[in-house]
Every structure is written in C-alpha cells, then in structure tokens.
C-alpha cells in the first residue's frame, strides 16, 4: 500500500503523510478506518518506528487522523481534506515550475502549458 522513495526530496515521514492524505482523497481510506500500527508499518517499510510515529503525530495535529489509546490510529471524519490536497498540489506545481525555469524552459512555454491544461479540463 505504501511506497517509500529513498531518492525523494521529501523526508520519509513526509512521504508517509502525503500517501495517507492521498489515500483518503481517493477514498481508499475512509473515515474511521484503522491505519497500520506504527510497528507494523515501520517493519513493512524497513524504517525506524519513530519515522512512522512522527508522520502519525503530524497527521493527528492536522486533524486528519485520531488516536484511541490501546486501539490504534484512525482516519478522522474530515471535510477539509481537500484543503490539504490543494495545498500539496500547489507545492508540487511550484516545485516543478521552478525546476523547469532552472532548466531554461521559458515563462511563455510554461504559461502555454497551463492554459492548454485548463482548456482541456474545461472541455472534458
């Protein structure tokens, strides 16, 4: 279910957070679904349990998951998940835009691409 990319610019705990948010957005994880235990997920991914714990803690602080003592971590009933997805999408867009500019893709080409994408989406 989870895929960690060691070469990613994102820390492993961030990758876990992003994937959980994505799974919720895609309705793979639904409200009140139980997440894998910290130990099980860490073992499956071959990473330190503290890394998974950090991801879960941040998700809980953001209201995306909740913890029940001795029962586990569960997906919250969160109507604001779209806000997190929009924010993450914009961050990715900014990163890719900066990468394109660094590789000498012109501003005009980038604008054309965005306009084409918007037109295609409106016509879909």
GROMACS .gro file of C-alpha atoms in nm:
model
  124
    1UNK     CA    1   0.000   0.000   0.000
    2UNK     CA    2   0.277   0.245   0.093
    3UNK     CA    3   0.575   0.318  -0.128
    4UNK     CA    4   0.885   0.494   0.000
    5UNK     CA    5   1.125   0.653  -0.247
    6UNK     CA    6   1.469   0.695  -0.088
    7UNK     CA    7   1.573   0.936  -0.367
    8UNK     CA    8   1.277   1.167  -0.300
    9UNK     CA    9   1.332   1.527  -0.194
   10UNK     CA   10   1.077   1.462   0.082
   11UNK     CA   11   1.172   1.305   0.413
   12UNK     CA   12   1.027   0.958   0.465
   13UNK     CA   13   0.774   1.073   0.725
   14UNK     CA   14   0.650   1.338   0.478
   15UNK     CA   15   0.611   1.071   0.210
   16UNK     CA   16   0.400   0.865   0.451
   17UNK     CA   17   0.186   1.168   0.537
   18UNK     CA   18   0.132   1.255   0.171
   19UNK     CA   19   0.033   0.899   0.084
   20UNK     CA   20  -0.217   0.878   0.369
   21UNK     CA   21  -0.373   1.208   0.260
   22UNK     CA   22  -0.382   1.082  -0.099
   23UNK     CA   23  -0.544   0.752   0.009
   24UNK     CA   24  -0.811   0.949   0.195
   25UNK     CA   25  -0.869   1.176  -0.105
   26UNK     CA   26  -0.907   0.874  -0.333
   27UNK     CA   27  -1.145   0.712  -0.082
   28UNK     CA   28  -0.906   0.419  -0.036
   29UNK     CA   29  -0.904   0.512   0.332
   30UNK     CA   30  -1.240   0.615   0.473
   31UNK     CA   31  -1.341   0.783   0.799
   32UNK     CA   32  -1.281   0.558   1.100
   33UNK     CA   33  -1.059   0.317   0.902
   34UNK     CA   34  -0.772   0.194   1.115
   35UNK     CA   35  -0.419   0.270   0.993
   36UNK     CA   36  -0.143   0.011   1.025
   37UNK     CA   37   0.023   0.013   1.364
   38UNK     CA   38   0.344   0.213   1.392
   39UNK     CA   39   0.548  -0.105   1.439
   40UNK     CA   40   0.382  -0.295   1.154
   41UNK     CA   41   0.416  -0.012   0.903
   42UNK     CA   42   0.776   0.053   1.005
   43UNK     CA   43   0.856  -0.316   0.972
   44UNK     CA   44   0.683  -0.342   0.631
   45UNK     CA   45   0.875  -0.039   0.502
   46UNK     CA   46   1.205  -0.128   0.670
   47UNK     CA   47   1.223   0.204   0.852
   48UNK     CA   48   1.252   0.327   1.210
   49UNK     CA   49   0.921   0.323   1.402
   50UNK     CA   50   0.991   0.681   1.514
   51UNK     CA   51   0.957   0.789   1.150
   52UNK     CA   52   0.606   0.644   1.125
   53UNK     CA   53   0.518   0.784   1.468
   54UNK     CA   54   0.623   1.132   1.354
   55UNK     CA   55   0.402   1.108   1.044
   56UNK     CA   56   0.105   0.993   1.252
   57UNK     CA   57   0.163   1.265   1.513
   58UNK     CA   58   0.165   1.540   1.250
   59UNK     CA   59  -0.145   1.399   1.083
   60UNK     CA   60  -0.318   1.399   1.420
   61UNK     CA   61  -0.214   1.760   1.485
   62UNK     CA   62  -0.366   1.849   1.146
   63UNK     CA   63  -0.691   1.669   1.233
   64UNK     CA   64  -0.654   1.408   0.961
   65UNK     CA   65  -0.631   1.112   1.200
   66UNK     CA   66  -0.713   1.046   1.563
   67UNK     CA   67  -0.571   0.804   1.818
   68UNK     CA   68  -0.761   0.580   2.055
   69UNK     CA   69  -0.548   0.455   2.343
   70UNK     CA   70  -0.452   0.090   2.301
   71UNK     CA   71  -0.667   0.065   1.987
   72UNK     CA   72  -0.468   0.248   1.723
   73UNK     CA   73  -0.476   0.536   1.480
   74UNK     CA   74  -0.787   0.601   1.271
   75UNK     CA   75  -0.890   0.827   0.984
   76UNK     CA   76  -1.087   1.130   1.103
   77UNK     CA   77  -1.415   1.246   0.956
   78UNK     CA   78  -1.251   1.543   0.788
   79UNK     CA   79  -1.432   1.757   0.535
   80UNK     CA   80  -1.122   1.975   0.497
   81UNK     CA   81  -0.903   1.708   0.336
   82UNK     CA   82  -0.945   1.887   0.003
   83UNK     CA   83  -0.760   2.186   0.152
   84UNK     CA   84  -0.458   1.966   0.221
   85UNK     CA   85  -0.470   1.820  -0.129
   86UNK     CA   86  -0.492   2.164  -0.292
   87UNK     CA   87  -0.202   2.288  -0.081
   88UNK     CA   88   0.009   1.985  -0.169
   89UNK     CA   89  -0.078   2.016  -0.539
   90UNK     CA   90   0.022   2.382  -0.540
   91UNK     CA   91   0.350   2.299  -0.368
   92UNK     CA   92   0.424   2.034  -0.631
   93UNK     CA   93   0.329   2.277  -0.908
   94UNK     CA   94   0.566   2.540  -0.767
   95UNK     CA   95   0.846   2.285  -0.738
   96UNK     CA   96   0.803   2.166  -1.097
   97UNK     CA   97   0.772   2.523  -1.226
   98UNK     CA   98   1.098   2.622  -1.055
   99UNK     CA   99   1.266   2.310  -1.191
  100UNK     CA  100   1.151   2.397  -1.544
  101UNK     CA  101   1.272   2.756  -1.511
  102UNK     CA  102   1.606   2.632  -1.378
  103UNK     CA  103   1.631   2.410  -1.687
  104UNK     CA  104   1.565   2.712  -1.909
  105UNK     CA  105   1.206   2.638  -2.004
  106UNK     CA  106   1.068   2.980  -2.092
  107UNK     CA  107   0.794   3.154  -1.898
  108UNK     CA  108   0.589   3.166  -2.218
  109UNK     CA  109   0.609   2.789  -2.267
  110UNK     CA  110   0.501   2.731  -1.907
  111UNK     CA  111   0.207   2.968  -1.946
  112UNK     CA  112   0.104   2.794  -2.270
  113UNK     CA  113   0.113   2.456  -2.095
  114UNK     CA  114  -0.102   2.582  -1.807
  115UNK     CA  115  -0.351   2.743  -2.045
  116UNK     CA  116  -0.371   2.424  -2.252
  117UNK     CA  117  -0.431   2.214  -1.941
  118UNK     CA  118  -0.707   2.447  -1.823
  119UNK     CA  119  -0.874   2.444  -2.167
  120UNK     CA  120  -0.855   2.063  -2.185
  121UNK     CA  121  -1.003   2.033  -1.837
  122UNK     CA  122  -1.287   2.272  -1.918
  123UNK     CA  123  -1.367   2.077  -2.234
  124UNK     CA  124  -1.361   1.738  -2.062
   0.00000   0.00000   0.00000
